[in-house]
Coordinates of C-alpha atoms in Angstrom, one line a residue:
Chain A
M6 CA 4.5 31.7 -25.0
R7 CA 3.7 29.5 -22.0
I8 CA 3.7 25.8 -22.4
G9 CA 2.2 23.6 -19.7
I10 CA 3.6 20.2 -18.8
P11 CA 1.5 18.0 -16.5
R12 CA 3.4 16.5 -13.6
A13 CA 2.1 13.1 -14.4
L14 CA 2.8 9.9 -16.3
L15 CA 6.0 10.0 -18.2
Y16 CA 6.9 13.4 -16.8
Y17 CA 9.0 11.3 -14.5
Y18 CA 11.1 10.1 -17.4
Y19 CA 11.2 12.9 -19.9
Y20 CA 10.6 16.2 -18.2
P21 CA 14.2 17.4 -18.3
M22 CA 14.2 16.9 -22.1
W23 CA 10.9 18.6 -22.7
K24 CA 11.8 21.5 -20.5
V25 CA 15.2 22.2 -22.1
F26 CA 13.7 21.8 -25.5
F27 CA 10.9 24.4 -25.0
E28 CA 13.1 26.8 -23.1
E29 CA 15.7 26.7 -25.8
L30 CA 13.0 27.7 -28.2
G31 CA 12.1 30.7 -26.0
A32 CA 9.0 29.4 -24.4
E33 CA 8.2 29.5 -20.7
V34 CA 7.5 26.1 -19.2
V35 CA 4.8 25.8 -16.6
L36 CA 4.8 22.6 -14.6
S37 CA 1.6 21.6 -12.7
S38 CA 2.0 21.4 -9.0
Q39 CA 2.6 18.3 -6.9
S40 CA -0.3 15.9 -6.8
T41 CA -2.8 16.7 -4.1
K42 CA -6.2 15.5 -3.1
G43 CA -7.7 18.4 -5.0
I44 CA -5.9 17.5 -8.3
L45 CA -7.0 13.9 -7.9
A46 CA -10.5 14.9 -7.2
Q47 CA -10.6 17.0 -10.4
G48 CA -9.2 14.0 -12.3
L49 CA -11.8 11.6 -11.0
K50 CA -14.5 14.0 -11.8
Y51 CA -13.6 14.5 -15.5
A52 CA -11.9 11.2 -16.5
V53 CA -13.8 8.4 -18.1
D54 CA -14.4 5.5 -15.8
E55 CA -12.4 2.8 -17.5
V56 CA -8.9 4.3 -17.3
C57 CA -6.4 3.5 -14.5
L58 CA -5.7 5.7 -11.5
P59 CA -2.6 7.4 -12.9
V60 CA -4.4 8.4 -16.1
K61 CA -7.2 9.9 -14.0
L62 CA -4.7 11.8 -12.0
S63 CA -3.1 13.1 -15.1
Y64 CA -6.5 14.6 -16.0
G65 CA -6.3 16.6 -12.8
H66 CA -2.8 17.9 -13.7
V67 CA -3.9 18.9 -17.2
L68 CA -6.9 20.7 -15.8
E69 CA -4.8 22.7 -13.4
L70 CA -2.8 24.0 -16.3
A71 CA -5.6 24.5 -18.7
E72 CA -6.3 28.2 -18.0
Q73 CA -2.7 29.2 -17.2
V74 CA -1.0 28.4 -20.4
D75 CA -1.1 28.9 -24.2
F76 CA -0.4 25.2 -25.0
I77 CA -0.3 22.0 -23.1
F78 CA 2.4 19.6 -24.1
L79 CA 0.8 16.2 -24.2
P80 CA 2.6 14.0 -26.7
R81 CA 0.9 10.9 -28.0
L82 CA 3.3 8.3 -26.7
V83 CA 2.8 5.2 -28.8
S84 CA 6.3 3.7 -28.5
V85 CA 9.5 5.0 -27.1
E86 CA 11.8 2.2 -28.2
H87 CA 12.2 -0.3 -31.0
R88 CA 9.5 -3.1 -31.0
K89 CA 8.0 -2.1 -27.7
Y90 CA 4.8 -0.2 -26.9
I91 CA 3.7 2.2 -24.2
C92 CA 0.3 1.4 -22.7
P93 CA -2.7 2.1 -25.0
K94 CA -4.2 4.4 -22.5
F95 CA -1.3 6.8 -23.1
L96 CA -2.0 6.7 -26.8
G97 CA -5.6 7.8 -26.3
L98 CA -4.9 10.4 -23.7
P99 CA -4.6 13.5 -25.9
D100 CA -7.9 12.7 -27.5
M101 CA -9.6 12.1 -24.2
I102 CA -8.2 15.3 -22.9
R103 CA -9.1 17.4 -26.0
R104 CA -12.9 16.9 -25.5
L105 CA -12.8 18.6 -22.1
D106 CA -14.3 22.1 -21.9
K107 CA -12.1 25.1 -21.8
M108 CA -9.1 23.0 -22.6
A109 CA -6.0 24.9 -23.9
P110 CA -4.7 23.8 -27.3
L111 CA -2.6 20.7 -27.1
I112 CA 0.8 19.9 -28.6
D113 CA 0.0 16.3 -29.2
V114 CA 2.8 15.1 -31.5
N115 CA 3.0 11.4 -32.2
V116 CA 6.0 9.7 -30.7
N117 CA 6.3 6.3 -32.3
L118 CA 9.7 4.7 -32.3
Y119 CA 8.3 1.2 -32.9
R120 CA 9.9 0.9 -36.3
K121 CA 12.9 3.2 -36.2
N122 CA 14.5 5.5 -33.7
V123 CA 14.9 8.4 -36.1
D124 CA 11.2 8.8 -36.1
L125 CA 11.7 10.7 -32.9
Y126 CA 13.0 13.7 -34.8
K127 CA 9.8 13.9 -36.8
A128 CA 7.9 14.4 -33.5
V129 CA 10.4 16.9 -32.3
K130 CA 10.2 18.9 -35.5
K131 CA 6.5 19.0 -35.3
A132 CA 6.5 20.1 -31.7
G133 CA 9.1 22.8 -32.4
S134 CA 7.2 24.1 -35.3
C135 CA 4.5 25.3 -32.9
L136 CA 7.0 27.9 -31.6
T137 CA 9.4 28.7 -34.5
G138 CA 9.9 28.2 -38.2
N139 CA 13.6 28.1 -37.8
K140 CA 14.7 24.5 -38.4
L141 CA 18.2 25.0 -37.2
K142 CA 17.0 26.3 -33.9
I143 CA 14.8 23.3 -33.4
W144 CA 17.7 21.0 -34.3
K145 CA 20.0 22.7 -31.7
A146 CA 17.3 22.7 -29.1
Y147 CA 16.7 19.0 -29.7
H148 CA 20.4 18.2 -29.1
R149 CA 20.6 20.2 -25.9
S150 CA 17.5 18.5 -24.7
I151 CA 19.0 15.1 -25.3
V152 CA 22.1 16.0 -23.4
A153 CA 19.9 17.1 -20.4
L154 CA 18.0 13.9 -20.6
Q155 CA 21.1 11.8 -20.6
K156 CA 22.4 13.6 -17.6
Y157 CA 19.1 13.0 -15.8
F158 CA 19.1 9.3 -16.6
R159 CA 22.7 9.1 -15.2
L160 CA 21.5 10.7 -12.0
L161 CA 18.6 8.2 -11.7
Q162 CA 21.1 5.4 -12.2
L163 CA 23.1 6.7 -9.3
G164 CA 20.1 6.1 -7.1
L165 CA 18.5 9.4 -7.0
I166 CA 14.7 9.6 -7.2
P167 CA 13.3 11.9 -9.9
E168 CA 12.6 14.7 -7.4
E169 CA 16.2 14.6 -6.2
A170 CA 17.7 14.3 -9.7
L171 CA 15.7 17.3 -11.0
A172 CA 16.9 19.3 -8.0
V173 CA 20.5 18.5 -9.0
L174 CA 19.8 19.4 -12.6
E175 CA 18.2 22.7 -11.7
N176 CA 20.9 23.5 -9.1
R177 CA 18.5 23.4 -6.2
V178 CA 20.3 20.9 -4.1
K179 CA 20.5 21.3 -0.4
N180 CA 23.5 19.6 1.1
E181 CA 21.8 17.4 3.6
P182 CA 23.3 14.5 5.4
L183 CA 21.7 11.2 4.9
P184 CA 18.7 11.5 7.2
Y185 CA 18.3 7.8 7.9
P186 CA 20.5 5.0 9.0
V187 CA 20.3 2.2 6.4
E188 CA 19.9 -1.3 7.7
L189 CA 18.2 -2.9 4.7
N190 CA 18.0 -2.6 0.9
I191 CA 14.5 -2.9 -0.5
A192 CA 13.6 -2.8 -4.2
V193 CA 10.4 -0.9 -5.1
I194 CA 9.1 -1.9 -8.4
G195 CA 6.3 -0.1 -10.1
H196 CA 5.5 2.4 -12.8
P197 CA 7.5 5.5 -12.3
Y198 CA 4.3 7.7 -12.1
N199 CA 3.0 5.5 -9.3
I200 CA 6.1 5.1 -7.1
Y201 CA 7.6 8.6 -7.5
D202 CA 4.3 10.5 -7.0
S203 CA 4.5 11.0 -3.3
Y204 CA 0.7 11.6 -3.0
I205 CA -0.5 8.6 -4.9
S206 CA 2.1 6.3 -3.4
M207 CA 1.4 7.5 0.1
N208 CA 4.9 8.7 0.4
L209 CA 6.1 5.1 0.0
I210 CA 9.8 5.8 -0.8
K211 CA 10.3 8.3 2.0
R212 CA 8.4 6.1 4.4
L213 CA 10.6 3.1 3.7
R214 CA 13.7 5.3 4.1
S215 CA 12.5 6.6 7.4
M216 CA 12.1 3.0 8.6
G217 CA 15.7 2.3 7.8
A218 CA 15.5 0.9 4.3
A219 CA 17.4 2.1 1.3
V220 CA 15.2 2.1 -1.7
Y221 CA 16.2 0.6 -5.1
T222 CA 14.0 1.2 -8.1
A223 CA 13.9 0.0 -11.7
E224 CA 15.3 3.3 -12.9
Q225 CA 18.6 2.6 -11.3
V226 CA 19.2 -0.5 -13.4
P227 CA 21.1 0.1 -16.7
E228 CA 19.1 -0.7 -19.8
K229 CA 21.6 -3.5 -20.8
I230 CA 21.0 -5.4 -17.6
I231 CA 17.2 -4.9 -17.9
K232 CA 17.2 -6.4 -21.3
R233 CA 19.4 -9.3 -20.3
Y234 CA 17.1 -10.3 -17.5
A235 CA 13.9 -9.7 -19.4
A236 CA 15.2 -12.0 -22.1
R237 CA 14.8 -14.9 -19.7
L238 CA 11.1 -14.9 -20.4
P239 CA 10.0 -17.4 -23.0
K240 CA 8.4 -14.5 -25.0
K241 CA 9.2 -10.8 -25.2
L242 CA 7.0 -8.5 -23.2
F243 CA 5.8 -5.8 -25.5
W244 CA 5.5 -3.0 -23.0
T245 CA 8.5 -0.8 -22.4
L246 CA 7.6 -0.1 -18.7
G247 CA 6.6 -3.7 -18.1
Q248 CA 9.9 -4.9 -19.4
R249 CA 11.8 -2.4 -17.3
M250 CA 9.9 -3.5 -14.1
L251 CA 10.3 -7.2 -14.8
G252 CA 13.9 -7.0 -15.8
A253 CA 14.8 -4.9 -12.8
A254 CA 12.9 -7.2 -10.4
S255 CA 14.7 -10.3 -11.7
H256 CA 18.0 -8.4 -11.4
Y257 CA 17.3 -7.4 -7.8
L258 CA 16.2 -10.9 -7.0
D259 CA 19.6 -12.1 -8.1
R260 CA 21.4 -9.6 -5.9
P261 CA 22.1 -10.9 -2.4
D262 CA 22.3 -7.3 -0.9
I263 CA 18.6 -6.7 -1.7
S264 CA 16.4 -8.1 1.0
G265 CA 13.0 -7.8 -0.4
I266 CA 10.7 -6.6 -3.2
V267 CA 7.7 -4.3 -3.0
H268 CA 5.6 -4.3 -6.1
V269 CA 3.3 -1.3 -6.5
A270 CA 0.4 -1.7 -8.9
A271 CA -2.3 0.8 -9.8
F272 CA -5.9 -0.3 -9.6
G273 CA -7.2 -0.8 -13.1
C274 CA -3.8 -1.3 -14.7
G275 CA -3.8 -4.3 -17.1
P276 CA -0.1 -4.6 -17.6
D277 CA 0.5 -4.4 -13.8
S278 CA -1.7 -7.3 -13.1
M279 CA 0.4 -9.4 -15.4
T280 CA 3.9 -8.2 -14.7
G281 CA 3.1 -8.1 -11.0
D282 CA 2.2 -11.8 -11.1
L283 CA 5.3 -12.7 -13.1
I284 CA 7.4 -10.9 -10.5
E285 CA 5.6 -12.5 -7.7
R286 CA 6.1 -16.0 -9.1
Q287 CA 9.8 -15.4 -9.5
A288 CA 10.1 -14.0 -6.0
R289 CA 8.2 -17.0 -4.6
A290 CA 10.4 -19.5 -6.4
M291 CA 13.5 -17.8 -4.9
N292 CA 11.9 -17.5 -1.5
A293 CA 12.4 -13.8 -1.5
P294 CA 10.2 -11.6 0.6
F295 CA 7.6 -10.0 -1.7
L296 CA 4.8 -7.5 -1.0
N297 CA 2.2 -6.4 -3.5
L298 CA 0.6 -3.0 -2.9
T299 CA -2.4 -1.9 -5.0
L300 CA -3.1 1.8 -5.0
D301 CA -6.4 3.3 -5.8
E302 CA -8.3 6.4 -4.9
H303 CA -9.7 4.9 -1.8
T304 CA -6.5 3.6 -0.4
G305 CA -6.1 4.5 3.2
E306 CA -2.8 5.4 4.6
A307 CA -3.2 3.1 7.5
G308 CA -3.5 0.0 5.3
V309 CA -0.4 0.9 3.4
L310 CA 1.5 1.6 6.6
T311 CA 0.5 -1.7 8.2
R312 CA 1.6 -3.6 5.2
I313 CA 5.0 -1.9 4.9
E314 CA 5.7 -2.2 8.7
A315 CA 4.8 -5.9 8.6
F316 CA 6.8 -6.4 5.5
L317 CA 9.9 -4.8 7.0
D318 CA 9.4 -6.8 10.2
M319 CA 9.2 -10.0 8.1
V320 CA 12.4 -9.1 6.3
R321 CA 14.3 -8.3 9.5
W322 CA 12.9 -11.3 11.2
K323 CA 14.0 -13.5 8.4
Q324 CA 17.5 -12.0 8.5
A325 CA 17.9 -12.5 12.2
G326 CA 16.7 -16.1 12.0
V327 CA 14.6 -15.8 15.1
V328 CA 12.4 -13.2 16.5
G329 CA 14.2 -12.0 19.6
L330 CA 11.6 -13.5 22.1
Chain B
M226 CA 2.1 -10.6 40.4
K227 CA 4.2 -9.1 37.7
G228 CA 3.5 -9.3 34.1
Y229 CA 2.8 -7.7 30.7
L230 CA -0.2 -6.2 29.1
G231 CA -1.2 -6.5 25.5
I232 CA -3.9 -4.4 23.9
D233 CA -5.4 -5.0 20.4
V234 CA -7.7 -2.2 19.2
G235 CA -9.5 -3.5 16.1
S236 CA -12.4 -2.1 14.1
V237 CA -14.9 -4.4 15.8
S238 CA -13.3 -5.6 19.0
T239 CA -10.9 -4.3 21.5
N240 CA -9.0 -7.0 23.4
L241 CA -6.8 -6.9 26.5
V242 CA -4.6 -9.6 27.8
F243 CA -2.5 -9.8 30.9
M244 CA 0.2 -12.4 31.0
N245 CA 2.7 -13.2 33.7
E246 CA 6.4 -13.0 33.2
G247 CA 6.6 -16.5 31.8
G248 CA 4.0 -15.5 29.1
I249 CA 1.2 -17.5 30.7
I250 CA -2.1 -15.7 30.1
R251 CA -3.8 -14.7 33.3
E252 CA -6.7 -12.5 32.1
A253 CA -8.2 -11.9 28.7
I254 CA -10.9 -9.4 28.0
Y255 CA -12.9 -9.1 24.8
L256 CA -14.9 -6.0 24.2
R257 CA -16.8 -4.5 21.3
T258 CA -15.1 -1.3 20.1
Q259 CA -18.3 0.3 19.0
G260 CA -16.5 3.1 17.3
Q261 CA -15.1 4.5 20.5
P262 CA -11.6 3.2 20.8
I263 CA -10.5 5.5 23.6
A264 CA -13.5 4.8 25.9
T265 CA -13.3 1.1 25.2
V266 CA -9.6 0.9 26.0
Q267 CA -10.3 2.7 29.3
R268 CA -13.2 0.4 30.1
G269 CA -11.0 -2.6 29.4
L270 CA -8.2 -1.3 31.7
K271 CA -10.7 -0.7 34.4
E272 CA -12.1 -4.1 34.2
L273 CA -8.7 -5.6 34.1
A274 CA -7.6 -3.7 37.1
D275 CA -10.6 -5.0 39.0
R276 CA -9.9 -8.6 38.0
L277 CA -6.2 -8.5 38.8
P278 CA -5.0 -9.0 42.4
A279 CA -4.0 -5.8 44.2
G280 CA -0.3 -4.9 43.9
T281 CA 0.0 -6.3 40.3
Q282 CA 2.9 -4.7 38.6
V283 CA 2.8 -4.1 34.9
R284 CA 6.3 -4.4 33.5
G285 CA 5.4 -3.5 30.0
V286 CA 2.5 -2.8 27.6
G287 CA 2.2 -3.3 23.9
T288 CA -0.5 -2.3 21.4
T289 CA -1.6 -3.5 18.0
G290 CA -4.6 -3.4 15.7
S291 CA -5.8 -0.5 13.6
G292 CA -6.1 1.7 16.7
R293 CA -2.6 0.8 17.9
H294 CA -1.2 4.4 17.7
L295 CA -4.2 5.8 19.5
A296 CA -4.1 3.2 22.2
G297 CA -0.3 3.4 22.4
I298 CA -0.5 7.1 23.3
I299 CA -3.2 6.6 25.9
V300 CA -1.5 3.8 27.9
G301 CA 2.1 4.7 27.2
A302 CA 3.0 1.7 25.1
D303 CA 6.5 0.1 25.0
A304 CA 5.8 -1.6 21.8
V305 CA 3.4 -0.5 19.0
K306 CA 3.3 -3.2 16.4
N307 CA 1.2 -4.0 13.3
E308 CA -1.3 -6.8 13.5
I309 CA 0.6 -9.2 11.2
T310 CA 3.7 -9.4 13.4
A311 CA 1.6 -9.5 16.6
H312 CA -0.5 -12.4 15.3
A313 CA 2.5 -14.3 14.1
V314 CA 4.3 -13.9 17.4
A315 CA 1.3 -15.1 19.3
S316 CA 0.8 -18.1 17.2
L317 CA 4.4 -19.1 17.3
V318 CA 4.3 -19.1 21.1
L319 CA 0.8 -20.7 21.6
V320 CA 0.9 -23.2 18.7
P321 CA 4.5 -24.2 18.3
G322 CA 5.4 -25.3 14.8
A323 CA 2.5 -23.4 13.1
Q324 CA 3.0 -23.0 9.4
T325 CA -0.1 -21.2 8.3
I326 CA -2.3 -18.7 10.1
L327 CA -5.7 -17.9 8.9
E328 CA -7.0 -14.8 10.6
I329 CA -10.5 -13.4 10.0
G330 CA -11.5 -10.4 12.1
G331 CA -14.3 -7.9 11.9
Q332 CA -13.2 -5.9 8.9
D333 CA -10.1 -7.4 7.8
S334 CA -8.7 -10.8 7.1
K335 CA -5.2 -12.0 6.7
I336 CA -3.1 -15.0 6.0
I337 CA 0.3 -15.4 7.4
I338 CA 2.7 -18.1 6.2
L339 CA 5.4 -19.2 8.6
R340 CA 8.3 -21.5 8.0
D341 CA 10.7 -22.6 10.6
G342 CA 9.3 -20.0 13.0
V343 CA 9.7 -17.1 10.7
V344 CA 7.1 -15.2 8.7
T345 CA 7.9 -15.8 5.1
D346 CA 4.8 -14.3 3.5
F347 CA 1.5 -12.6 4.3
A348 CA -1.4 -11.0 2.7
M349 CA -4.3 -8.8 3.8
N350 CA -7.7 -8.3 2.2
T351 CA -8.0 -5.2 0.1
V352 CA -10.7 -2.6 0.6
C353 CA -13.5 -5.1 0.1
A354 CA -15.0 -6.6 3.2
A355 CA -16.6 -9.6 1.5
G356 CA -14.3 -12.1 3.2
T357 CA -14.6 -10.8 6.8
G358 CA -16.6 -11.1 9.9
S359 CA -18.8 -8.1 9.2
F360 CA -20.2 -9.9 6.3
L361 CA -21.3 -12.9 8.4
D362 CA -22.6 -10.5 11.0
Q363 CA -24.7 -8.6 8.5
Q364 CA -26.2 -11.8 7.0
A365 CA -26.9 -13.2 10.4
A366 CA -28.7 -10.1 11.3
R367 CA -30.7 -10.2 8.1
L368 CA -31.7 -13.8 8.7
N369 CA -32.5 -12.9 12.3
I370 CA -30.1 -15.3 13.9
P371 CA -27.8 -14.4 16.8
I372 CA -24.3 -14.6 15.4
E373 CA -23.3 -16.8 18.3
R374 CA -25.6 -19.6 17.0
F375 CA -24.6 -19.2 13.4
G376 CA -22.0 -21.9 13.5
E377 CA -24.0 -24.6 15.2
I378 CA -27.0 -24.1 12.9
A379 CA -24.6 -24.3 9.9
L380 CA -23.4 -27.7 11.1
E381 CA -26.8 -29.1 10.7
A382 CA -26.7 -28.6 6.9
E383 CA -27.2 -31.6 4.7
S384 CA -26.2 -30.1 1.4
P385 CA -24.8 -26.6 1.6
V386 CA -26.1 -24.4 -1.2
R387 CA -23.7 -22.6 -3.5
I388 CA -23.6 -18.9 -2.9
A389 CA -21.4 -16.4 -4.8
G390 CA -18.9 -15.1 -2.3
R391 CA -17.1 -12.6 -4.5
C392 CA -19.0 -9.7 -3.3
A393 CA -21.1 -9.2 -0.2
V394 CA -23.8 -7.5 -2.3
F395 CA -24.1 -10.3 -4.8
A396 CA -23.9 -12.9 -2.1
E397 CA -26.9 -11.3 -0.4
S398 CA -29.0 -11.3 -3.5
D399 CA -27.9 -14.9 -4.2
M400 CA -28.9 -15.8 -0.6
I401 CA -32.3 -14.2 -1.0
H402 CA -32.8 -16.1 -4.2
K403 CA -32.0 -19.4 -2.4
Q404 CA -34.3 -18.6 0.4
Q405 CA -37.2 -17.9 -2.0
M406 CA -36.5 -21.2 -3.7
G407 CA -37.1 -22.9 -0.4
C408 CA -33.6 -24.0 0.7
S409 CA -33.3 -24.8 4.4
L410 CA -31.7 -22.3 6.8
P411 CA -28.8 -24.6 7.8
D412 CA -28.0 -25.2 4.2
I413 CA -27.9 -21.5 3.4
L414 CA -25.7 -20.7 6.4
A415 CA -23.3 -23.5 5.6
G416 CA -23.3 -22.2 2.0
L417 CA -22.4 -18.8 3.3
C418 CA -19.5 -20.2 5.3
E419 CA -18.3 -22.0 2.2
A420 CA -18.6 -18.9 0.1
L421 CA -16.7 -16.9 2.6
V422 CA -13.9 -19.5 2.8
R423 CA -13.8 -19.7 -1.0
N424 CA -13.5 -15.9 -1.3
Y425 CA -10.9 -15.8 1.4
L426 CA -8.7 -18.4 -0.2
N427 CA -9.1 -16.9 -3.7
N428 CA -8.5 -13.4 -2.5
V429 CA -6.3 -13.3 0.5
G430 CA -4.8 -16.8 0.2
K431 CA -4.2 -16.5 -3.5
G432 CA -1.0 -18.4 -4.5
K433 CA 0.0 -19.1 -0.9
E434 CA 1.2 -22.6 0.0
I435 CA -1.0 -23.6 2.9
L436 CA 0.6 -26.3 5.0
S437 CA -0.4 -28.0 8.2
P438 CA -0.5 -27.1 11.1
V439 CA -3.1 -24.6 10.1
V440 CA -4.1 -22.2 12.9
F441 CA -7.4 -20.3 12.6
Q442 CA -7.8 -17.3 14.7
G443 CA -9.7 -14.0 15.0
G444 CA -13.3 -13.5 16.1
V445 CA -14.7 -15.5 13.2
A446 CA -12.9 -18.6 14.5
A447 CA -15.7 -18.9 17.1
N448 CA -17.9 -20.0 14.3
V449 CA -17.8 -23.8 14.0
G450 CA -19.4 -23.6 10.6
M451 CA -16.4 -21.7 9.4
I452 CA -13.9 -24.2 10.9
K453 CA -15.7 -27.0 9.1
A454 CA -15.8 -25.1 5.8
F455 CA -12.1 -24.4 6.0
E456 CA -11.3 -28.1 6.8
K457 CA -13.5 -29.2 3.9
E458 CA -12.0 -26.8 1.4
L459 CA -8.4 -27.3 2.5
G460 CA -8.5 -31.0 3.2
L461 CA -6.4 -30.3 6.3
P462 CA -7.2 -30.2 10.0
V463 CA -7.6 -26.7 11.3
Q464 CA -6.6 -25.8 14.9
V465 CA -8.3 -23.0 16.9
P466 CA -6.1 -21.9 19.8
S467 CA -7.9 -21.4 23.1
Y468 CA -7.2 -17.6 23.0
F469 CA -8.2 -17.4 19.3
D470 CA -10.2 -14.2 19.7
V471 CA -7.4 -12.2 21.5
M472 CA -4.4 -13.4 19.7
G473 CA -3.4 -9.9 18.6
A474 CA -3.3 -8.8 22.2
V475 CA -1.3 -11.9 23.2
G476 CA 1.2 -11.0 20.5
A477 CA 1.3 -7.3 21.6
G478 CA 2.0 -8.5 25.2
L479 CA 4.8 -10.7 24.1
L480 CA 6.3 -7.9 22.0
A481 CA 5.9 -5.6 25.0
R482 CA 7.9 -8.1 27.1
E483 CA 10.7 -8.0 24.5
A484 CA 10.7 -4.2 24.2
A485 CA 10.5 -3.5 28.0
T486 CA 13.3 -6.1 28.7
K487 CA 15.4 -4.4 26.1
N488 CA 14.7 -0.9 27.4
G489 CA 15.0 -1.9 31.0
R490 CA 11.9 0.1 31.8
S491 CA 8.3 0.6 30.9
Y492 CA 6.4 3.7 29.7
F493 CA 3.1 2.4 31.1
K494 CA 1.1 5.2 32.6
G495 CA -0.7 3.0 35.1
F496 CA -4.3 1.8 35.4
G497 CA -5.2 5.4 36.4
V498 CA -5.5 6.3 32.7
A499 CA -8.9 4.6 32.8
E500 CA -10.1 7.6 34.7
A501 CA -8.3 10.3 32.8
K502 CA -10.2 12.5 30.3
F503 CA -9.0 12.0 26.9
K504 CA -10.4 13.7 23.9
A505 CA -9.9 12.8 20.3
G506 CA -10.8 15.4 17.7
S507 CA -10.0 16.1 14.1
F508 CA -9.8 19.1 11.9
E509 CA -9.1 19.6 8.2
C510 CA -5.8 21.4 7.6
P511 CA -6.5 24.3 5.3
G512 CA -2.8 24.6 4.4
C513 CA -2.9 23.0 0.9
P514 CA -5.4 21.2 -1.5
N515 CA -4.5 17.9 0.2
M516 CA -6.9 18.9 3.0
C517 CA -5.4 16.4 5.4
E518 CA -7.6 15.3 8.2
V519 CA -5.5 15.8 11.3
V520 CA -6.3 13.9 14.4
E521 CA -5.5 15.3 17.7
I522 CA -5.5 13.5 21.0
T523 CA -5.7 15.7 24.1
E524 CA -5.7 15.1 27.8
G525 CA -7.1 18.2 29.5
D526 CA -5.2 21.1 27.8
L527 CA -2.3 18.9 26.9
V528 CA -2.0 17.8 23.3
L529 CA -0.7 14.2 23.4
A530 CA -0.4 13.4 19.8
R531 CA -1.4 14.5 16.3
W532 CA -1.3 12.5 13.1
G533 CA -2.8 12.3 9.7
D534 CA -1.0 15.2 8.1
R535 CA 1.0 14.3 5.1
C536 CA 3.6 17.0 5.3
G537 CA 4.2 16.7 9.1
K538 CA 3.3 20.3 9.7
W539 CA 1.1 19.5 12.8
S540 CA 2.8 16.3 14.0
N541 CA 6.3 17.8 13.9
Q542 CA 5.3 20.9 15.6
L543 CA 4.2 18.8 18.5
S544 CA 7.5 16.9 18.9
K545 CA 9.3 20.3 18.9
E546 CA 7.0 21.5 21.7
K547 CA 7.8 18.4 23.7
V548 CA 11.5 18.9 23.4
S549 CA 11.4 22.5 24.7

C-alpha cells in the first residue's frame, strides 16, 4: 500500500509523525517532491481563485501524487489544540481536493482537538483502520509516531529548520561546518509552510544565512514562552499558527540579541494581514527593525533580494551608529 | 581630476554621476534605459568620458538600481548596493538632517525613514505600479501632454477633481469619466497628482511617521504638481534636492568611495568598456521543473557572469572556472 503525503502546509509540523505511523502499519510513504515552478503552476491551474498561495501550492503537491499512490493522506485539520483553530481553508481542503479529476482516494480524517485532546486518537484510529483491523497495532504505531514527533520538535527548538531536522531523524546528516560567519541574529516570522518552503520563500532562510545572519523562527520558541507572550494581548487569538507567530515575535522583540524581525505573509492570507499588523505595531513601538515580505505567485526574486539587502544594511547601520562614510 | 563614479540603472532611467574626492558632484547624466541596460550604461560612460577633462582618474565605481548586478559586472564595480541604501546615503550627504525620503521612480516607489542619520524603516511598493512615475507617464500620453509640462499645467488647477488612485486601471476610467463631465484639464491633472500621492501614502507610506525635513527625489520629483500635492496632503514643506533625479547614482558613488578606500584599490575596468562588445542572453535551464531563466553576460567568448538559477548550477560553475 502506498500512501502519499503532500509536502505542503502542515507537513512542516507533523510529517515525522505521519510517516512513522503509516510505516509502522506496513505502508510505504510517498512524499511529493520539493516545490517547483511546475508544481505551483499545476496548483494555480486547478485551485479555486479565493484560496491563499500556500493552499494553491498544496494542490500542486497533491496532484503530483495523485497517480502514484493508493491513498493520499490529507487530514481535515480543524483544530490541533484546545480552544484554538487552524485556518478554515485547511478545513475545506480535502473537499476541494476531492472534486478534482483522477484524484486518488483520500484519507481525510477529522482532527479536531478544540474540545479535548483525546479526540486525536479518534482520528488516528480512523486513519489506521484504512490499513489494518488490528487495534493494538494502531495503538502501538500511534505511540511510536508521537515519540518521533517529539524528537522532531526538540530538534526544531534547537534551531534546525525542518529540512535539517528531518535529515537528522532519517540519519541523512552530512557533517558540514557552519558555512557562514554569523554577525547578526534575525527572526523570521511566518507560517511554517511559507518560510520553510525554499521555492515559495525565494530561499529566504538560506539567503539570510549567506548574508551573515543567523535565522531564528517561531518553531524554536518553546510553547510555554509563546503562550506567555501571546497572553499579553487583550483578547486571545484563536488561530494556533497566528498565536505562535505573534508570541514568538513578541519574545524575540524582548531579546536584545535579536537585531530585527522579518515577517513573511502570503498573499491572500487573512490571518497574516492581522497578525502581521499586530507584530509590526509592537516592533514599531519598540523601535526594532521590521520588514514585511508578502509572497505571491508573481513575486520576483529581485524585489525580495533588494528588500532583504536593504533590511540587513539598515540593521547593521543602526548597530554601528553611523554609516562609515 | 580624481574622483568616484556612481551608476544607477533603473527600469526607466540610467543615471551616472561623477564626483570629486570631496564628494562634490562634477557631472551628472540622466538617460532613458529603454530596455537596454548594457548599451545605455556604455552610452553614459562614453558621454561622461567626453565631458570629463583628459587624465581624469576614477578611484572607484559603485552601482545601484534594479540593474545593479549587470552594470556592476560591466564596469567592474567596487560597491554594488540596493537602491534603498544608496538613496539614503545620498540624502544624508546632500540634505543633512533629512528625516523622511519620498522617492518615486519609473516603476517603483519607496519611502525611507531616517532618524539621527540612520535608516530606521523603509518600504517599497509591491507589484502594483499605480503609485509610480509610469502611471503619470501613461496618463500624460493619453491626454496628449508632454510629461515635462504635466506639473506646470497641474498648478493652474482651481479645484482638483477627485480621482481614485488605488489602481491605475480604475484611475484611468475615473479620469475619462471626469473628462466627459467637462472638468478642466488642469483640474484633472492636479487630481491625478493628488490621487497618486494618496495612493503612495496609503500604500508605501502606510503607518510611517513622516517628519520634516521631507526630501522628495526620483524622476517624479521634477513634477511641480506632485510636490504641491505632497505638501498639501502632508501639511509639511517638501524639499527637492538639486540632484533629485540622480540621487541613486550619487549614493552609489559615495558607497564606492567608501568601498575603494577600504580596499585600497578599485576594480574599475576603465572607460574603454564603452567600446567593448557585451552580450546578454538568457536560456531556460532544463534541469528541473523550476525552469529557471538563467541570464548570461558575455564579452566576446568570455562568460562574465550568470545568474537567475535557483540551485546555483550555472552560477557556481562559473566561479569554479574563474578559480582554475
